[in-house]
PDB file of N, CA and C in Angstrom:
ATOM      1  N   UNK A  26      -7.385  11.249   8.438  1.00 67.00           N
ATOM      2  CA  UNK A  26      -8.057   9.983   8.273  1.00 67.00           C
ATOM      3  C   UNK A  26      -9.372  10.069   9.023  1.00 67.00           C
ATOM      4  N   UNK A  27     -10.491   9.753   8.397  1.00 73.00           N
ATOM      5  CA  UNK A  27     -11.612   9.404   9.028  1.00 73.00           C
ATOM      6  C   UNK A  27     -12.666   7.963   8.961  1.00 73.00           C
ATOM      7  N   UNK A  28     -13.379   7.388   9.818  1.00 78.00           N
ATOM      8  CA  UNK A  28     -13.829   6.467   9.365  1.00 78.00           C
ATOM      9  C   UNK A  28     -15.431   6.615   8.859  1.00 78.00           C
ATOM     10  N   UNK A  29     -16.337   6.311   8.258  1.00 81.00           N
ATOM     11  CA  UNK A  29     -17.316   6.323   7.761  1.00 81.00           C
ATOM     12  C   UNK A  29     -17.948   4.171   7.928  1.00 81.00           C
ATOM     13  N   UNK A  30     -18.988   4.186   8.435  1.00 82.00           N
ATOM     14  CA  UNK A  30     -19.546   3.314   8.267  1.00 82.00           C
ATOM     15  C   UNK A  30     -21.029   3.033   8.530  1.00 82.00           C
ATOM     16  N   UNK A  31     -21.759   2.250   8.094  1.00 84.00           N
ATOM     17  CA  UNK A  31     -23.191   1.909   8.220  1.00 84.00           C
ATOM     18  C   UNK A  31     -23.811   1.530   9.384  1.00 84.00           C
ATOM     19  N   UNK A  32     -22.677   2.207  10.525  1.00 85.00           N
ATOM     20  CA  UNK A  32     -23.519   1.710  12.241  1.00 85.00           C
ATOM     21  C   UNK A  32     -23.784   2.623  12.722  1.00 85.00           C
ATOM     22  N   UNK A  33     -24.567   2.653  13.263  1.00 87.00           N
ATOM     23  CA  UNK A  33     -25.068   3.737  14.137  1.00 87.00           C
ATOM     24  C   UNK A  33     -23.815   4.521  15.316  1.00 87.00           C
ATOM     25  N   UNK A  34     -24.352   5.261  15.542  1.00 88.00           N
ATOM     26  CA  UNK A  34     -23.530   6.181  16.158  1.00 88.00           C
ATOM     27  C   UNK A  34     -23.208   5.506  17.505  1.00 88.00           C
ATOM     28  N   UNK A  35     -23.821   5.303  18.206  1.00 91.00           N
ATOM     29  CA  UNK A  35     -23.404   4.333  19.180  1.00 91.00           C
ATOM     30  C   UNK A  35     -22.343   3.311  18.951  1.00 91.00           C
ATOM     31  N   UNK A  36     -22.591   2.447  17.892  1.00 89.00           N
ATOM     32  CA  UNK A  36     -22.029   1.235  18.023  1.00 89.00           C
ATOM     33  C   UNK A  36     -20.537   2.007  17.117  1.00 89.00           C
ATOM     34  N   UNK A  37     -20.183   2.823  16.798  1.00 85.00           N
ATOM     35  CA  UNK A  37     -19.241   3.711  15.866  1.00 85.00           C
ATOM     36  C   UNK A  37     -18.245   3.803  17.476  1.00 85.00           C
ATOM     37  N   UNK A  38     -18.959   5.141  18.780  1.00 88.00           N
ATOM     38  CA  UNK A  38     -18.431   4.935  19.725  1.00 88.00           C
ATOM     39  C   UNK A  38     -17.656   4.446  20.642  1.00 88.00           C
ATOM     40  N   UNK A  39     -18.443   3.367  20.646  1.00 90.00           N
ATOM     41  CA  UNK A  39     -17.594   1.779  21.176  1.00 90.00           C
ATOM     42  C   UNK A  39     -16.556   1.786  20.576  1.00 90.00           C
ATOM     43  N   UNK A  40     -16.615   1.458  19.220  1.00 83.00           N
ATOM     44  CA  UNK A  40     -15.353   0.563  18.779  1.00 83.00           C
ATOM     45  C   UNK A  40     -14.340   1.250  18.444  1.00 83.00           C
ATOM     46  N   UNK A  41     -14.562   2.787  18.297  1.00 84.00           N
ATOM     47  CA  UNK A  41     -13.550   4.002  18.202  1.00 84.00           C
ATOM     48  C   UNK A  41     -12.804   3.696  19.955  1.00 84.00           C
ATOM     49  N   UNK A  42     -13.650   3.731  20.824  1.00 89.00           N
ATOM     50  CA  UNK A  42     -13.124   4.025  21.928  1.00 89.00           C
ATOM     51  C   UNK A  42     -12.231   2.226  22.290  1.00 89.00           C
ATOM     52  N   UNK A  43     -12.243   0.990  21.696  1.00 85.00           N
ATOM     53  CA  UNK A  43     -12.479  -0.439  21.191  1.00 85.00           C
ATOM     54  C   UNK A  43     -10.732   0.029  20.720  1.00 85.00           C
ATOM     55  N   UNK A  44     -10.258   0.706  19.705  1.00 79.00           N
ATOM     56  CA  UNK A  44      -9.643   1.213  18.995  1.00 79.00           C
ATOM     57  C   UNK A  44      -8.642   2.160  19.813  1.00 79.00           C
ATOM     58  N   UNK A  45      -9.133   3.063  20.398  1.00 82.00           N
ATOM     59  CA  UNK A  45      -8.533   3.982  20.859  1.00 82.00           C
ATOM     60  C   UNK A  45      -8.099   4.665  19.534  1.00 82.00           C
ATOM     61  N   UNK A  46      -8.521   4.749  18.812  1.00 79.00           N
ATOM     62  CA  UNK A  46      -8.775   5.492  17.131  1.00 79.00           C
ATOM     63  C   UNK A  46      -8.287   6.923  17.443  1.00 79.00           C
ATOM     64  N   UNK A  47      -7.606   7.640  17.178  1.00 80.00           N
ATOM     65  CA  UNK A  47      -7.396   9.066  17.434  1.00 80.00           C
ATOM     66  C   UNK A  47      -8.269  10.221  16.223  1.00 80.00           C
ATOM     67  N   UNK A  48      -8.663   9.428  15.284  1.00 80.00           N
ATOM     68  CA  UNK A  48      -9.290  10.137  14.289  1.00 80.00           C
ATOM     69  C   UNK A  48     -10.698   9.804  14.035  1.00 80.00           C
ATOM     70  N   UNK A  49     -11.820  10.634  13.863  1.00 84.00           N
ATOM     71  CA  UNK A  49     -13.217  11.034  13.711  1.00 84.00           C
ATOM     72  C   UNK A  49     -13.467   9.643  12.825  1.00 84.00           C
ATOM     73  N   UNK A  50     -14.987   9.283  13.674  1.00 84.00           N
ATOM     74  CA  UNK A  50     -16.081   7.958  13.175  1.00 84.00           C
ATOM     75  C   UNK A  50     -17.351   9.050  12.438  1.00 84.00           C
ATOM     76  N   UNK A  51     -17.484   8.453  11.458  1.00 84.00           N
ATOM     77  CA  UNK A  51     -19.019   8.747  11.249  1.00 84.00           C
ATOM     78  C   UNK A  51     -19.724   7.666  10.823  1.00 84.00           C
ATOM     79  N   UNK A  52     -21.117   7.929  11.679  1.00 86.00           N
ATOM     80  CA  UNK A  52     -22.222   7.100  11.461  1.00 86.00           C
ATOM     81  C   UNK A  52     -22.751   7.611  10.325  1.00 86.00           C
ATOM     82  N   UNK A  53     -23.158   6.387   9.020  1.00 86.00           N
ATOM     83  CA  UNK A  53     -23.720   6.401   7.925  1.00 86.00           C
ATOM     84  C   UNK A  53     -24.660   5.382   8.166  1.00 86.00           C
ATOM     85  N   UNK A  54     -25.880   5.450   9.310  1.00 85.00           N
ATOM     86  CA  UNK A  54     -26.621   4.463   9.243  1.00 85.00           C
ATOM     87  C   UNK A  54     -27.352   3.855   8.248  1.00 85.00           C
ATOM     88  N   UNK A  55     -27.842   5.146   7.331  1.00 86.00           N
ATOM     89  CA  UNK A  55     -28.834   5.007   6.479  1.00 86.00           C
ATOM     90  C   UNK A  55     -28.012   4.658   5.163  1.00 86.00           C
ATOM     91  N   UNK A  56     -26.843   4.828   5.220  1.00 83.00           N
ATOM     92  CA  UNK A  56     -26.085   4.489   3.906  1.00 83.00           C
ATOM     93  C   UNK A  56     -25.783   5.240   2.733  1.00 83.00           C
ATOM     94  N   UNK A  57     -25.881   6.563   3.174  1.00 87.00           N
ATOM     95  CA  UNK A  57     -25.898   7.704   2.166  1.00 87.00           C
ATOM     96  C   UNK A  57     -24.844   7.545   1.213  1.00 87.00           C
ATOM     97  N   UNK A  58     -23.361   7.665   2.709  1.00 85.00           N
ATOM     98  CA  UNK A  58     -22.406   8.182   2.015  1.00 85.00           C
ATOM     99  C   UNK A  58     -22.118   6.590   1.172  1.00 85.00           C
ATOM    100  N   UNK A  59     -22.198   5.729   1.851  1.00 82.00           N
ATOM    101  CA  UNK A  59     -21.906   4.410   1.336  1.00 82.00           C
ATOM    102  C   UNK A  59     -22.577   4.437  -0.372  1.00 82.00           C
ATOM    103  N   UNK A  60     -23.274   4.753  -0.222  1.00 84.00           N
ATOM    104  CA  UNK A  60     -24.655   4.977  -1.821  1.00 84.00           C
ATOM    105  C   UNK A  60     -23.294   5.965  -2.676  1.00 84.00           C
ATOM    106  N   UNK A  61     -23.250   7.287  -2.129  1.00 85.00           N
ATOM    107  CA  UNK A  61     -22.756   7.917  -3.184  1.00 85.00           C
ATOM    108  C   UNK A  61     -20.693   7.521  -3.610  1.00 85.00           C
ATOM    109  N   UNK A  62     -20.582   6.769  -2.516  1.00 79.00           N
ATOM    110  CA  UNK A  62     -19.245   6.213  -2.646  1.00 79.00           C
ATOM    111  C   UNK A  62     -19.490   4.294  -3.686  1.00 79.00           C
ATOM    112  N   UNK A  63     -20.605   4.284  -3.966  1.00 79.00           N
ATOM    113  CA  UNK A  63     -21.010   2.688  -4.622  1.00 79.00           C
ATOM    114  C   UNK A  63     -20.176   2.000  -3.996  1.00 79.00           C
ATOM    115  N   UNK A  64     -20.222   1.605  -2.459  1.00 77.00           N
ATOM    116  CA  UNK A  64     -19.787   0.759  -1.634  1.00 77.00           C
ATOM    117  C   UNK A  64     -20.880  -0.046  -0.848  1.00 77.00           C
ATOM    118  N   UNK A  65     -22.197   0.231  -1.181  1.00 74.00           N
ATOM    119  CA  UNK A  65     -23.382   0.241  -0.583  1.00 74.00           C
ATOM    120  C   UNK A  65     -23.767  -1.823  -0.970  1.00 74.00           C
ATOM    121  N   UNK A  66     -24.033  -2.677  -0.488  1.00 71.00           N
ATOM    122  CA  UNK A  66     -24.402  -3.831  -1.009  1.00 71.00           C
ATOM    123  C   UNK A  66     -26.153  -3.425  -1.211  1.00 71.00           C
ATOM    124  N   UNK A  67     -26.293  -4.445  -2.657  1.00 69.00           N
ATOM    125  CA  UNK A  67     -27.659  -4.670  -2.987  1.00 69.00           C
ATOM    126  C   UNK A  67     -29.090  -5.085  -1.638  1.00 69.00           C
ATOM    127  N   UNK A  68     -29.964  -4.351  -1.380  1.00 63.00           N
ATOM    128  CA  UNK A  68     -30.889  -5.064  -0.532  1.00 63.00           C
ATOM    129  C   UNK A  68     -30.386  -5.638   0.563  1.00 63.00           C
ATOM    130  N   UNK A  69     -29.294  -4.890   1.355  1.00 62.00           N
ATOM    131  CA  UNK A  69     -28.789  -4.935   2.500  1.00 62.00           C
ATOM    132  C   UNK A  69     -28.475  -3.700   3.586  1.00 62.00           C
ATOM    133  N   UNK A  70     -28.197  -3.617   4.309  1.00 62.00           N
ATOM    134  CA  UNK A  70     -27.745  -2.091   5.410  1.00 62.00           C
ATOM    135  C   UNK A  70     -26.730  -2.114   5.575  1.00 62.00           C
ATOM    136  N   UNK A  71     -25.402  -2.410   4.605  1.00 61.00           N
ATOM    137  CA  UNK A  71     -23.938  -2.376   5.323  1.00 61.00           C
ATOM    138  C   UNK A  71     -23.628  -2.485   4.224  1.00 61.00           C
ATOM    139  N   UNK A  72     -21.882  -1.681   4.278  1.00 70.00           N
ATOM    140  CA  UNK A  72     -21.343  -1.464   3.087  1.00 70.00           C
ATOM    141  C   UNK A  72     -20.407  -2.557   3.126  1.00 70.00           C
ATOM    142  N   UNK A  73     -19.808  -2.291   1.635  1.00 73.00           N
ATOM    143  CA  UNK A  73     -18.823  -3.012   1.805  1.00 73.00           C
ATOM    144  C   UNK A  73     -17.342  -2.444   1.920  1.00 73.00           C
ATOM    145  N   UNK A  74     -16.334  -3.394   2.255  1.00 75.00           N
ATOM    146  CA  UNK A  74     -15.304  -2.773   3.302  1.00 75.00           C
ATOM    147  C   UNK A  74     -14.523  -2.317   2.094  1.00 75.00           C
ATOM    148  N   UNK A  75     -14.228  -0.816   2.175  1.00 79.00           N
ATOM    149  CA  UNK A  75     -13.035   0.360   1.226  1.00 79.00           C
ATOM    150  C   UNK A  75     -12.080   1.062   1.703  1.00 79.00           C
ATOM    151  N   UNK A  76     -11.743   1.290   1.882  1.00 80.00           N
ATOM    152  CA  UNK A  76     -10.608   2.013   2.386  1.00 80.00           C
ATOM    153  C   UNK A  76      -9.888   3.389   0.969  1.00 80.00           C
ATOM    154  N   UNK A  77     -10.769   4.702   1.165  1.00 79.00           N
ATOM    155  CA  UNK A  77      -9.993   5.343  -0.248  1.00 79.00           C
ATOM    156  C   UNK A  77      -9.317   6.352   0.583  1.00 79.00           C
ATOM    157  N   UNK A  78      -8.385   6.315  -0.512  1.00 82.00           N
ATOM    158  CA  UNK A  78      -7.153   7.878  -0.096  1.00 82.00           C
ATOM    159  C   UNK A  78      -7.797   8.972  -1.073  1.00 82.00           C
ATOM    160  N   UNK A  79      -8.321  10.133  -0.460  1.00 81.00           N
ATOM    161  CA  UNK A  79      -8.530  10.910  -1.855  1.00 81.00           C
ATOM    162  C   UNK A  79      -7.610  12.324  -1.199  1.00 81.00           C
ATOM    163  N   UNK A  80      -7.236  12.914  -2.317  1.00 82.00           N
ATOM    164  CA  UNK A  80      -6.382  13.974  -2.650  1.00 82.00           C
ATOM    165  C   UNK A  80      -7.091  15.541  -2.295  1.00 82.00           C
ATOM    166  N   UNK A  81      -6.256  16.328  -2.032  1.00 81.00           N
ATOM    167  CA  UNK A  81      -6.703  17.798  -1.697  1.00 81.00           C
ATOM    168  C   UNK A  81      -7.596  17.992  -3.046  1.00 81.00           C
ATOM    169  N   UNK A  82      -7.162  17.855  -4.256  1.00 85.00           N
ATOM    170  CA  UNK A  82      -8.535  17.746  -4.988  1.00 85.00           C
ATOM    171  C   UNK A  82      -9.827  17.296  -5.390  1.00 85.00           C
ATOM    172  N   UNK A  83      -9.291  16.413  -3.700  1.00 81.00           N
ATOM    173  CA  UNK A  83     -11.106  16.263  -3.945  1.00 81.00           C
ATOM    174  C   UNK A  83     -11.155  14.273  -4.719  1.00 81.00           C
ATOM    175  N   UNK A  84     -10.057  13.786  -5.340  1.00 84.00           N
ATOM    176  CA  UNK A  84     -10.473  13.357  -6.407  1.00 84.00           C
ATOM    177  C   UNK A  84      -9.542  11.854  -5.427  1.00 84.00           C
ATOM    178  N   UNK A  85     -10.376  10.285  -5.634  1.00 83.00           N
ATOM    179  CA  UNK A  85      -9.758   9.512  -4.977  1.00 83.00           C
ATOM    180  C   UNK A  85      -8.605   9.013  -5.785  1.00 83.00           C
ATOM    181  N   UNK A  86      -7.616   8.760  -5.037  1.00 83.00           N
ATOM    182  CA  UNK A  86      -6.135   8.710  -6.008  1.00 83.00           C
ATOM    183  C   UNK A  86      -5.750   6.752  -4.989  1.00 83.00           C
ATOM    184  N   UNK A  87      -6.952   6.072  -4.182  1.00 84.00           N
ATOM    185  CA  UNK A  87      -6.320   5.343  -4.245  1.00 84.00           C
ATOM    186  C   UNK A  87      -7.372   4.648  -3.160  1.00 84.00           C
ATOM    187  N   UNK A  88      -7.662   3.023  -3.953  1.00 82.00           N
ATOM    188  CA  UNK A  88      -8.527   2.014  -3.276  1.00 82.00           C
ATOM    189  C   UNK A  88      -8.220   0.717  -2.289  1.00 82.00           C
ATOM    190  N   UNK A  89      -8.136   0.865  -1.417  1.00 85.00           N
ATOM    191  CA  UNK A  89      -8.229  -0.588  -1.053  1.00 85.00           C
ATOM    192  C   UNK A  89      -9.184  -1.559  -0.504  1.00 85.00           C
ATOM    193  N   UNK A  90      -9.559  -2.847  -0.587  1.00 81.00           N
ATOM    194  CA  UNK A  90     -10.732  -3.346  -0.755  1.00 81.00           C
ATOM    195  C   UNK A  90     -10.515  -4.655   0.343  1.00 81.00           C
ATOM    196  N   UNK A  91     -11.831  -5.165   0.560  1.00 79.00           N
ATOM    197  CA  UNK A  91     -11.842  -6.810   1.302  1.00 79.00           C
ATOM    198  C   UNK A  91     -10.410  -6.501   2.606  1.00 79.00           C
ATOM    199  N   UNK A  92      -9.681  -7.537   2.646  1.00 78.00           N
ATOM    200  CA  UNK A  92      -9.056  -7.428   3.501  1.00 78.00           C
ATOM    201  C   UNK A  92      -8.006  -6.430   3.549  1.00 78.00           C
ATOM    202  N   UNK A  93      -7.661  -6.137   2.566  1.00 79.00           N
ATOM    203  CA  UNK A  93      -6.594  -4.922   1.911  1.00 79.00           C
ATOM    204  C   UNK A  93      -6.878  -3.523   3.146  1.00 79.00           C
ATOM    205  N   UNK A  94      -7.909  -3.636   3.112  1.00 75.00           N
ATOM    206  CA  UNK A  94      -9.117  -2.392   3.589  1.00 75.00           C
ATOM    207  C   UNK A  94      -8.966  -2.576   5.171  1.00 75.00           C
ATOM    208  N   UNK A  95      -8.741  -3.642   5.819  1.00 74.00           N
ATOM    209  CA  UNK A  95      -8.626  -3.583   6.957  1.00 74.00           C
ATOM    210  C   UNK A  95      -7.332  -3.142   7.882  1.00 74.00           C
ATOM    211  N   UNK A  96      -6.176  -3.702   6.998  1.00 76.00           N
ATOM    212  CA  UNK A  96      -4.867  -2.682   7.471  1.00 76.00           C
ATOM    213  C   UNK A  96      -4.815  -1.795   6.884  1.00 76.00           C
ATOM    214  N   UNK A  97      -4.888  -0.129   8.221  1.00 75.00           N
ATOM    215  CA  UNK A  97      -4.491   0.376   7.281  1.00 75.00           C
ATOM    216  C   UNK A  97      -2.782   1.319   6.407  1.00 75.00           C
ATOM    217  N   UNK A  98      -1.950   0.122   6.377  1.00 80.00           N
ATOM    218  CA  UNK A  98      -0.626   0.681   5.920  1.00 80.00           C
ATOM    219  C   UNK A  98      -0.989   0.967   4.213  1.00 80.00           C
ATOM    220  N   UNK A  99      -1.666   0.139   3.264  1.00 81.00           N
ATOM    221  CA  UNK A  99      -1.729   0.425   2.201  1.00 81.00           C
ATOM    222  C   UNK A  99      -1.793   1.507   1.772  1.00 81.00           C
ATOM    223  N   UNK A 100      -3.450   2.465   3.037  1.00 80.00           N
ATOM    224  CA  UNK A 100      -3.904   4.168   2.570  1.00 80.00           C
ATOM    225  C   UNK A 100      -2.682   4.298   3.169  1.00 80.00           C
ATOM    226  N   UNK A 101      -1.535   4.748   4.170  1.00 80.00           N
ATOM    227  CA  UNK A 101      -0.907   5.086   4.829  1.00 80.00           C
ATOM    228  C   UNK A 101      -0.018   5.385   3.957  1.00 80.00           C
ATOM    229  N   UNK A 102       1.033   4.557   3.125  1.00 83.00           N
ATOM    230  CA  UNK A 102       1.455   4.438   2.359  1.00 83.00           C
ATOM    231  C   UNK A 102       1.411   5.433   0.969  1.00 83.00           C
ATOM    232  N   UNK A 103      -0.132   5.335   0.585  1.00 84.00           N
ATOM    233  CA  UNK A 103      -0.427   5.548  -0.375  1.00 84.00           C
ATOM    234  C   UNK A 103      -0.903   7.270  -0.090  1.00 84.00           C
ATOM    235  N   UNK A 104      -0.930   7.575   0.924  1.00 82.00           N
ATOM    236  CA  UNK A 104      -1.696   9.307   1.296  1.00 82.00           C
ATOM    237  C   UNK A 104      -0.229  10.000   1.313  1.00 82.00           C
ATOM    238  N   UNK A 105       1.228   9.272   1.968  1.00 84.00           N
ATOM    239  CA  UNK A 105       2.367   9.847   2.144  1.00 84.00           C
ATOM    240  C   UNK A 105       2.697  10.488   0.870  1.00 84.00           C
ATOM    241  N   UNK A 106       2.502   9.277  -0.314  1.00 85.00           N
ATOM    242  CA  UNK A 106       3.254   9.273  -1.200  1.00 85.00           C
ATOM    243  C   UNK A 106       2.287  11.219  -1.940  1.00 85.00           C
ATOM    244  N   UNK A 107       1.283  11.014  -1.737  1.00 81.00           N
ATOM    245  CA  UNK A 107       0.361  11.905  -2.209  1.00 81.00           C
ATOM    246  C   UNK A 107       1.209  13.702  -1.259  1.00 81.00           C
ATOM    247  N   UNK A 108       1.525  13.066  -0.419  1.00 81.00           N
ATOM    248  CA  UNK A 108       2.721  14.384   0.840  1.00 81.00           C
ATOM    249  C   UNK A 108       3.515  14.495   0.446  1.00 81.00           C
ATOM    250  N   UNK A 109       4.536  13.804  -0.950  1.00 82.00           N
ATOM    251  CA  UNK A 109       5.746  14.014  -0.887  1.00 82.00           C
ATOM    252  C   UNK A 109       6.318  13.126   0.062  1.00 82.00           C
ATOM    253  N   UNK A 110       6.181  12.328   0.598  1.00 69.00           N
ATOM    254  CA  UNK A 110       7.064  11.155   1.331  1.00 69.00           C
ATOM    255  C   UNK A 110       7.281  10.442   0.540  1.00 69.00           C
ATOM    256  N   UNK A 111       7.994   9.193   1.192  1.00 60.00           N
ATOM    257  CA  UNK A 111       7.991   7.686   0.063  1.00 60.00           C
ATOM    258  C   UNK A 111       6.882   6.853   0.955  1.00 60.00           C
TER     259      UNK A 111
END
């Protein structure tokens, strides 16, 4: 699991350490990855909130959105099932 978002690296820091997050932040200040993921809002600097599971191929096998996106048991759930768990 990693997180990706539109704050700067600093403010990523904090809230990882905010978190006690055990897994890697990246700063997307400029909104790249947000752009090539079309999570990016129109004439703004911040994405909007996604949450994807994607697969050893590369290929996303699973979305969650708005508040969905903020717990995350849905990807949790949904990456196992991708392991062979339930």
């Amino acid at each position: 699991m990693l997180v990706v978002s539109t704050d700067d690296l600093e403010t990523q820091r904090k809230f990882k350490a905010e978190l006690g997050a055990p897994f890697p932040f990246i700063a997307d200040p400029k909104g790249e990855l947000a752009q090539l993921y079309d999570v990016k809002t129109p004439l703004l600097t911040y994405a909007k909130r996604r949450t994807f599971v994607i697969g050893a191929d590369r290929r996303v096998t699973h979305i969650d959105e708005g508040g969905d996106a903020i717990d995350p048991e849905g990807a949790i759930r949904a990456a196992a099932k991708l392991l062979g768990g339930s």
